[in-house]
PDB file of C-alpha atoms in Angstrom:
ATOM      1  CA  MET A 131      56.514 178.630  75.335  1.00 54.00           C
ATOM      2  CA  SER A 132      56.467 175.656  77.723  1.00 69.00           C
ATOM      3  CA  GLN A 133      55.840 172.151  76.377  1.00 82.00           C
ATOM      4  CA  PRO A 134      52.820 170.114  77.435  1.00 80.00           C
ATOM      5  CA  CYS A 135      53.214 167.304  79.963  1.00 75.00           C
ATOM      6  CA  SER A 136      54.356 164.096  78.250  1.00 72.00           C
ATOM      7  CA  VAL A 137      51.902 161.950  80.202  1.00 75.00           C
ATOM      8  CA  ASP A 138      48.978 160.861  78.026  1.00 74.00           C
ATOM      9  CA  GLU A 139      45.739 162.817  78.484  1.00 77.00           C
ATOM     10  CA  CYS A 140      47.452 165.322  80.797  1.00 77.00           C
ATOM     11  CA  LYS A 141      46.610 168.892  79.756  1.00 72.00           C
ATOM     12  CA  ARG A 142      49.044 170.590  82.103  1.00 74.00           C
ATOM     13  CA  SER A 143      52.179 172.327  81.005  1.00 72.00           C
ATOM     14  CA  SER A 144      55.485 170.663  81.774  1.00 68.00           C
ATOM     15  CA  ARG A 145      57.517 172.178  84.588  1.00 70.00           C
ATOM     16  CA  ALA A 146      60.556 169.883  84.743  1.00 76.00           C
ATOM     17  CA  VAL A 147      62.425 167.041  83.077  1.00 77.00           C
ATOM     18  CA  CYS A 148      62.115 163.755  84.941  1.00 73.00           C
ATOM     19  CA  HIS A 149      65.623 162.309  85.320  1.00 71.00           C
ATOM     20  CA  CYS A 150      64.135 158.827  85.521  1.00 73.00           C
ATOM     21  CA  CYS A 151      62.284 158.747  82.195  1.00 78.00           C
ATOM     22  CA  GLN A 152      63.890 161.824  80.602  1.00 78.00           C
ATOM     23  CA  GLN A 153      60.479 163.288  79.761  1.00 80.00           C
ATOM     24  CA  ASN A 154      58.959 166.709  80.296  1.00 80.00           C
ATOM     25  CA  VAL A 155      56.285 166.407  82.965  1.00 75.00           C
ATOM     26  CA  CYS A 156      54.121 168.624  85.076  1.00 81.00           C
ATOM     27  CA  ILE A 157      54.598 169.037  88.812  1.00 79.00           C
ATOM     28  CA  PRO A 158      51.873 166.515  89.853  1.00 79.00           C
ATOM     29  CA  HIS A 159      53.253 163.835  87.545  1.00 73.00           C
ATOM     30  CA  LEU A 160      56.803 164.649  88.634  1.00 77.00           C
ATOM     31  CA  ASN A 161      55.655 163.998  92.194  1.00 80.00           C
ATOM     32  CA  GLU A 162      54.018 160.763  91.073  1.00 78.00           C
ATOM     33  CA  HIS A 163      57.271 159.629  89.473  1.00 79.00           C
ATOM     34  CA  ASN A 164      59.074 160.529  92.664  1.00 79.00           C
ATOM     35  CA  ASP A 165      56.545 158.554  94.718  1.00 78.00           C
ATOM     36  CA  VAL A 166      57.000 155.537  92.433  1.00 78.00           C
ATOM     37  CA  LEU A 167      60.754 155.628  92.966  1.00 78.00           C
ATOM     38  CA  ASN A 168      60.394 156.034  96.723  1.00 82.00           C
ATOM     39  CA  SER A 169      57.888 153.185  96.871  1.00 82.00           C
ATOM     40  CA  GLN A 170      60.596 150.842  95.564  1.00 81.00           C
ATOM     41  CA  LEU A 171      62.856 151.557  98.535  1.00 86.00           C
ATOM     42  CA  ASN A 172      60.872 149.609 101.134  1.00 87.00           C
ATOM     43  CA  PRO A 173      60.888 146.322  99.153  1.00 89.00           C
ATOM     44  CA  LEU A 174      64.639 146.732  98.677  1.00 90.00           C
ATOM     45  CA  ALA A 175      65.036 147.302 102.409  1.00 92.00           C
ATOM     46  CA  ASP A 176      62.978 144.159 103.026  1.00 92.00           C
ATOM     47  CA  GLU A 177      65.252 142.142 100.722  1.00 93.00           C
ATOM     48  CA  ILE A 178      68.330 143.449 102.526  1.00 94.00           C
ATOM     49  CA  ASN A 179      66.781 142.506 105.870  1.00 94.00           C
ATOM     50  CA  ILE A 180      66.016 139.022 104.550  1.00 94.00           C
ATOM     51  CA  LEU A 181      69.623 138.660 103.385  1.00 93.00           C
ATOM     52  CA  GLY A 182      70.783 139.865 106.799  1.00 94.00           C
ATOM     53  CA  ASP A 183      68.645 137.226 108.501  1.00 93.00           C
ATOM     54  CA  ARG A 184      70.063 134.555 106.192  1.00 91.00           C
ATOM     55  CA  LEU A 185      73.587 135.642 107.110  1.00 91.00           C
ATOM     56  CA  LYS A 186      72.784 135.539 110.832  1.00 92.00           C
ATOM     57  CA  THR A 187      71.229 132.084 110.629  1.00 91.00           C
ATOM     58  CA  PHE A 188      73.874 130.637 108.297  1.00 89.00           C
ATOM     59  CA  ASN A 189      75.161 127.461 109.959  1.00 90.00           C
ATOM     60  CA  ILE A 190      78.926 127.420 109.389  1.00 87.00           C
ATOM     61  CA  GLU A 191      79.349 124.112 111.210  1.00 88.00           C
ATOM     62  CA  LYS A 192      76.757 122.405 109.012  1.00 87.00           C
ATOM     63  CA  HIS A 193      78.193 123.962 105.855  1.00 85.00           C
ATOM     64  CA  THR A 194      81.721 122.763 106.667  1.00 87.00           C
ATOM     65  CA  CYS A 195      80.717 119.402 108.160  1.00 89.00           C
ATOM     66  CA  ASP A 196      81.993 117.316 105.240  1.00 88.00           C
ATOM     67  CA  CYS A 197      85.338 119.130 105.134  1.00 89.00           C
ATOM     68  CA  ARG A 198      85.721 118.822 108.899  1.00 90.00           C
ATOM     69  CA  GLN A 199      85.137 115.088 108.631  1.00 91.00           C
ATOM     70  CA  LYS A 200      87.875 114.890 105.993  1.00 90.00           C
ATOM     71  CA  LEU A 201      90.200 116.914 108.228  1.00 91.00           C
ATOM     72  CA  GLU A 202      89.390 114.670 111.172  1.00 93.00           C
ATOM     73  CA  GLN A 203      90.142 111.567 109.105  1.00 92.00           C
ATOM     74  CA  TRP A 204      93.392 113.189 107.942  1.00 91.00           C
ATOM     75  CA  ARG A 205      94.283 113.887 111.580  1.00 92.00           C
ATOM     76  CA  ILE A 206      93.555 110.279 112.551  1.00 94.00           C
ATOM     77  CA  ASP A 207      95.609 108.952 109.627  1.00 93.00           C
ATOM     78  CA  CYS A 208      98.535 111.220 110.564  1.00 92.00           C
ATOM     79  CA  HIS A 209      98.366 110.109 114.187  1.00 94.00           C
ATOM     80  CA  ASP A 210      98.296 106.474 113.076  1.00 95.00           C
ATOM     81  CA  LYS A 211     101.398 107.021 110.948  1.00 93.00           C
ATOM     82  CA  ILE A 212     103.172 108.742 113.852  1.00 93.00           C
ATOM     83  CA  GLU A 213     102.217 105.901 116.196  1.00 95.00           C
ATOM     84  CA  LEU A 214     103.516 103.377 113.664  1.00 95.00           C
ATOM     85  CA  VAL A 215     106.853 105.176 113.286  1.00 93.00           C
ATOM     86  CA  PHE A 216     107.057 105.575 117.067  1.00 94.00           C
ATOM     87  CA  ALA A 217     106.509 101.844 117.631  1.00 95.00           C
ATOM     88  CA  GLU A 218     109.069 100.925 114.959  1.00 94.00           C
ATOM     89  CA  GLN A 219     111.709 103.231 116.427  1.00 92.00           C
ATOM     90  CA  CYS A 220     111.068 101.936 119.955  1.00 93.00           C
ATOM     91  CA  GLN A 221     111.643  98.410 118.679  1.00 94.00           C
ATOM     92  CA  GLU A 222     114.779  99.555 116.873  1.00 92.00           C
ATOM     93  CA  LEU A 223     116.037 101.209 120.068  1.00 91.00           C
ATOM     94  CA  ASP A 224     115.434  98.060 122.101  1.00 92.00           C
ATOM     95  CA  ARG A 225     117.096  95.973 119.390  1.00 91.00           C
ATOM     96  CA  PHE A 226     120.121  98.283 119.391  1.00 89.00           C
ATOM     97  CA  VAL A 227     120.743  97.655 123.102  1.00 88.00           C
ATOM     98  CA  ALA A 228     119.654  94.003 123.029  1.00 90.00           C
ATOM     99  CA  GLU A 229     122.261  93.172 120.382  1.00 88.00           C
ATOM    100  CA  LYS A 230     125.024  94.414 122.663  1.00 85.00           C
ATOM    101  CA  LEU A 231     123.655  92.450 125.623  1.00 89.00           C
ATOM    102  CA  GLU A 232     123.161  89.341 123.519  1.00 89.00           C
ATOM    103  CA  LYS A 233     126.830  89.319 122.585  1.00 89.00           C
ATOM    104  CA  GLN A 234     127.787  89.442 126.257  1.00 89.00           C
ATOM    105  CA  GLU A 235     125.270  86.723 127.135  1.00 90.00           C
ATOM    106  CA  GLN A 236     126.711  84.432 124.478  1.00 91.00           C
ATOM    107  CA  GLU A 237     130.241  84.930 125.778  1.00 90.00           C
ATOM    108  CA  MET A 238     129.066  84.424 129.367  1.00 89.00           C
ATOM    109  CA  ALA A 239     127.266  81.203 128.407  1.00 91.00           C
ATOM    110  CA  ARG A 240     130.450  79.948 126.764  1.00 90.00           C
ATOM    111  CA  LEU A 241     132.490  80.684 129.906  1.00 88.00           C
ATOM    112  CA  LYS A 242     129.880  79.041 132.156  1.00 90.00           C
ATOM    113  CA  LEU A 243     129.968  75.937 130.005  1.00 91.00           C
ATOM    114  CA  ARG A 244     133.771  75.817 130.111  1.00 88.00           C
ATOM    115  CA  LEU A 245     133.837  76.433 133.870  1.00 88.00           C
ATOM    116  CA  ALA A 246     131.227  73.722 134.517  1.00 90.00           C
ATOM    117  CA  GLU A 247     133.266  71.301 132.436  1.00 88.00           C
ATOM    118  CA  LEU A 248     136.438  72.019 134.443  1.00 87.00           C
ATOM    119  CA  ILE A 249     134.591  71.705 137.757  1.00 89.00           C
ATOM    120  CA  ARG A 250     133.084  68.397 136.691  1.00 88.00           C
ATOM    121  CA  GLU A 251     136.376  66.907 135.519  1.00 86.00           C
ATOM    122  CA  GLN A 252     138.508  68.511 138.265  1.00 86.00           C
ATOM    123  CA  GLU A 253     141.425  68.811 135.858  1.00 83.00           C
ATOM    124  CA  ALA A 254     141.890  72.568 135.601  1.00 85.00           C
ATOM    125  CA  THR A 255     145.342  73.805 134.698  1.00 87.00           C
ATOM    126  CA  ARG A 256     146.951  77.089 135.627  1.00 89.00           C
ATOM    127  CA  GLN A 257     146.475  78.221 132.046  1.00 90.00           C
ATOM    128  CA  ASP A 258     142.729  77.479 132.308  1.00 86.00           C
ATOM    129  CA  ILE A 259     142.477  79.658 135.429  1.00 89.00           C
ATOM    130  CA  ILE A 260     144.409  82.490 133.771  1.00 90.00           C
ATOM    131  CA  SER A 261     142.250  82.256 130.629  1.00 90.00           C
ATOM    132  CA  LEU A 262     138.956  82.178 132.564  1.00 89.00           C
ATOM    133  CA  THR A 263     140.032  85.073 134.774  1.00 91.00           C
ATOM    134  CA  ALA A 264     141.044  87.164 131.771  1.00 91.00           C
ATOM    135  CA  ASN A 265     137.779  86.435 129.976  1.00 90.00           C
ATOM    136  CA  ILE A 266     135.722  87.300 133.063  1.00 91.00           C
ATOM    137  CA  HIS A 267     137.614  90.592 133.476  1.00 92.00           C
ATOM    138  CA  HIS A 268     136.975  91.322 129.810  1.00 91.00           C
ATOM    139  CA  LEU A 269     133.248  90.682 130.277  1.00 89.00           C
ATOM    140  CA  GLN A 270     133.229  92.927 133.333  1.00 91.00           C
ATOM    141  CA  ASN A 271     134.867  95.740 131.365  1.00 91.00           C
ATOM    142  CA  GLU A 272     132.440  95.324 128.491  1.00 88.00           C
ATOM    143  CA  MET A 273     129.491  95.352 130.904  1.00 89.00           C
ATOM    144  CA  ASN A 274     130.837  98.519 132.528  1.00 91.00           C
ATOM    145  CA  LYS A 275     131.020 100.144 129.097  1.00 87.00           C
ATOM    146  CA  ILE A 276     127.436  99.165 128.311  1.00 86.00           C
ATOM    147  CA  GLU A 277     126.162 100.482 131.648  1.00 87.00           C
ATOM    148  CA  GLN A 278     128.043 103.755 131.247  1.00 87.00           C
ATOM    149  CA  THR A 279     127.145 104.273 127.616  1.00 84.00           C
ATOM    150  CA  VAL A 280     124.705 107.123 126.942  1.00 83.00           C
ATOM    151  CA  ILE A 281     122.543 106.468 123.917  1.00 85.00           C
ATOM    152  CA  HIS A 282     121.963 109.476 121.685  1.00 85.00           C
ATOM    153  CA  MET A 283     119.034 109.826 119.330  1.00 85.00           C
ATOM    154  CA  ASN A 284     118.755 112.568 116.719  1.00 88.00           C
ATOM    155  CA  ILE A 285     115.146 113.367 115.877  1.00 88.00           C
ATOM    156  CA  ASP A 286     114.279 115.858 113.172  1.00 88.00           C
ATOM    157  CA  PRO A 287     111.184 118.010 113.776  1.00 88.00           C
ATOM    158  CA  LEU A 288     108.085 116.753 112.028  1.00 86.00           C
ATOM    159  CA  VAL A 289     107.473 118.933 108.978  1.00 87.00           C
ATOM    160  CA  ILE A 290     103.902 119.107 107.711  1.00 84.00           C
ATOM    161  CA  ASN A 291     103.333 120.517 104.266  1.00 83.00           C
ATOM    162  CA  LYS A 292     100.403 122.891 104.696  1.00 81.00           C
ATOM    163  CA  ASN A 293      99.962 122.937 100.926  1.00 82.00           C
ATOM    164  CA  SER A 294      98.785 119.334 101.143  1.00 80.00           C
ATOM    165  CA  ILE A 295      95.470 120.756 102.394  1.00 82.00           C
ATOM    166  CA  ARG A 296      93.785 123.149  99.990  1.00 82.00           C
ATOM    167  CA  ILE A 297      90.529 124.957 100.682  1.00 81.00           C
ATOM    168  CA  ASN A 298      88.476 125.985  97.668  1.00 79.00           C
ATOM    169  CA  GLU A 299      84.874 126.118  96.577  1.00 75.00           C
ATOM    170  CA  LYS A 300      82.947 124.229  93.964  1.00 70.00           C
ATOM    171  CA  ASN A 301      79.621 124.610  92.252  1.00 66.00           C
ATOM    172  CA  SER A 302      77.062 122.101  93.479  1.00 60.00           C
ATOM    173  CA  ASN A 303      76.205 121.356  89.836  1.00 59.00           C
ATOM    174  CA  GLU A 304      79.784 120.504  88.897  1.00 57.00           C
ATOM    175  CA  PHE A 305      80.998 116.933  88.778  1.00 55.00           C
ATOM    176  CA  TYR A 306      84.134 115.864  90.648  1.00 55.00           C
ATOM    177  CA  LEU A 307      85.719 112.448  90.281  1.00 55.00           C
ATOM    178  CA  SER A 308      86.995 112.722  93.855  1.00 56.00           C
ATOM    179  CA  THR A 309      83.396 112.450  95.078  1.00 55.00           C
ATOM    180  CA  LEU A 310      82.961 108.999  93.539  1.00 56.00           C
ATOM    181  CA  SER A 311      82.901 105.975  95.813  1.00 57.00           C
ATOM    182  CA  PRO A 312      85.754 103.444  95.536  1.00 61.00           C
ATOM    183  CA  ALA A 313      85.438 100.998  92.643  1.00 61.00           C
ATOM    184  CA  CYS A 314      83.409  97.921  93.545  1.00 62.00           C
ATOM    185  CA  LYS A 315      84.165  96.056  90.308  1.00 62.00           C
ATOM    186  CA  THR A 316      86.571  96.352  87.386  1.00 66.00           C
ATOM    187  CA  ILE A 317      85.966  95.437  83.755  1.00 64.00           C
ATOM    188  CA  VAL A 318      88.740  94.197  81.475  1.00 65.00           C
ATOM    189  CA  ARG A 319      88.460  95.890  78.096  1.00 60.00           C
ATOM    190  CA  SER A 320      90.197  94.454  75.040  1.00 63.00           C
ATOM    191  CA  ASN A 321      91.946  96.722  72.544  1.00 61.00           C
ATOM    192  CA  GLY A 322      89.363  95.956  69.887  1.00 59.00           C
ATOM    193  CA  SER A 323      86.327  96.624  72.068  1.00 58.00           C
ATOM    194  CA  ASN A 324      83.804  99.356  71.382  1.00 60.00           C
ATOM    195  CA  ARG A 325      85.013 102.661  72.858  1.00 61.00           C
ATOM    196  CA  ALA A 326      81.631 103.872  74.128  1.00 60.00           C
ATOM    197  CA  ILE A 327      80.516 102.050  77.278  1.00 63.00           C
ATOM    198  CA  THR A 328      77.484 103.959  78.520  1.00 69.00           C
ATOM    199  CA  SER A 329      75.946 107.417  78.422  1.00 72.00           C
ATOM    200  CA  SER A 330      73.202 109.592  79.842  1.00 75.00           C
ATOM    201  CA  ASP A 331      71.658 112.925  78.923  1.00 72.00           C
ATOM    202  CA  LYS A 332      74.654 114.652  80.486  1.00 74.00           C
ATOM    203  CA  TYR A 333      77.662 112.308  80.515  1.00 76.00           C
ATOM    204  CA  LEU A 334      79.432 109.889  78.185  1.00 75.00           C
ATOM    205  CA  LEU A 335      81.640 107.118  79.535  1.00 75.00           C
ATOM    206  CA  PHE A 336      84.049 105.627  77.020  1.00 69.00           C
ATOM    207  CA  HIS A 337      87.230 103.573  76.902  1.00 68.00           C
ATOM    208  CA  ASP A 338      90.343 105.168  75.416  1.00 68.00           C
ATOM    209  CA  ALA A 339      93.139 102.729  76.241  1.00 65.00           C
ATOM    210  CA  PRO A 340      94.578 102.763  78.775  1.00 64.00           C
ATOM    211  CA  ASN A 341      92.163 105.331  80.227  1.00 71.00           C
ATOM    212  CA  LEU A 342      88.507 105.317  81.175  1.00 71.00           C
ATOM    213  CA  CYS A 343      87.110 108.754  80.276  1.00 76.00           C
ATOM    214  CA  LEU A 344      84.009 110.558  81.495  1.00 74.00           C
ATOM    215  CA  VAL A 345      82.907 113.487  79.348  1.00 73.00           C
ATOM    216  CA  ASP A 346      80.328 116.111  80.229  1.00 66.00           C
TER     217      ASP A 346
END
């Protein structure tokens, strides 16, 4: 003998077991249960469409603006460091050559002074002529060497550690010390001072020498 429909006040005999509520129901109420389930599909479709619209309108540039600014500042800082090293090495290169020329200039100035002295006094000896000639030939040879010298520079490729830039995500409710502004004032705390400095409903700031601790 069939069981009655489980729906209150329904006098019909049950014809099936509803898989949703696991009750014996008649055909009309089974159809009603089916209609209830189907009626929930359209709102779900609407929610999916809303999520789809949110995905389409999601502004990646706005969402990554802060990180891009940090990357841009990192790029500028790196360029500044490269420019600084470049300028220093250019100066070092000029100094490397200038030192060689300076030595020749000093020797040439000494010979000019000696030659001017001999011309003024008109008392040059054969030995003076031989010495001046030899020194001038030596300067000429040294100058030839400088002019013919090819300067070599070994430059290692610039290696950038990609691990120095890490991309991760954080909860907007979490607190990060890196987001704090630079310190505008420091307070000297003695060893015997009270550990607790200040607190709020969420955080406690206290001194634990030599550290300043912030506790959630």
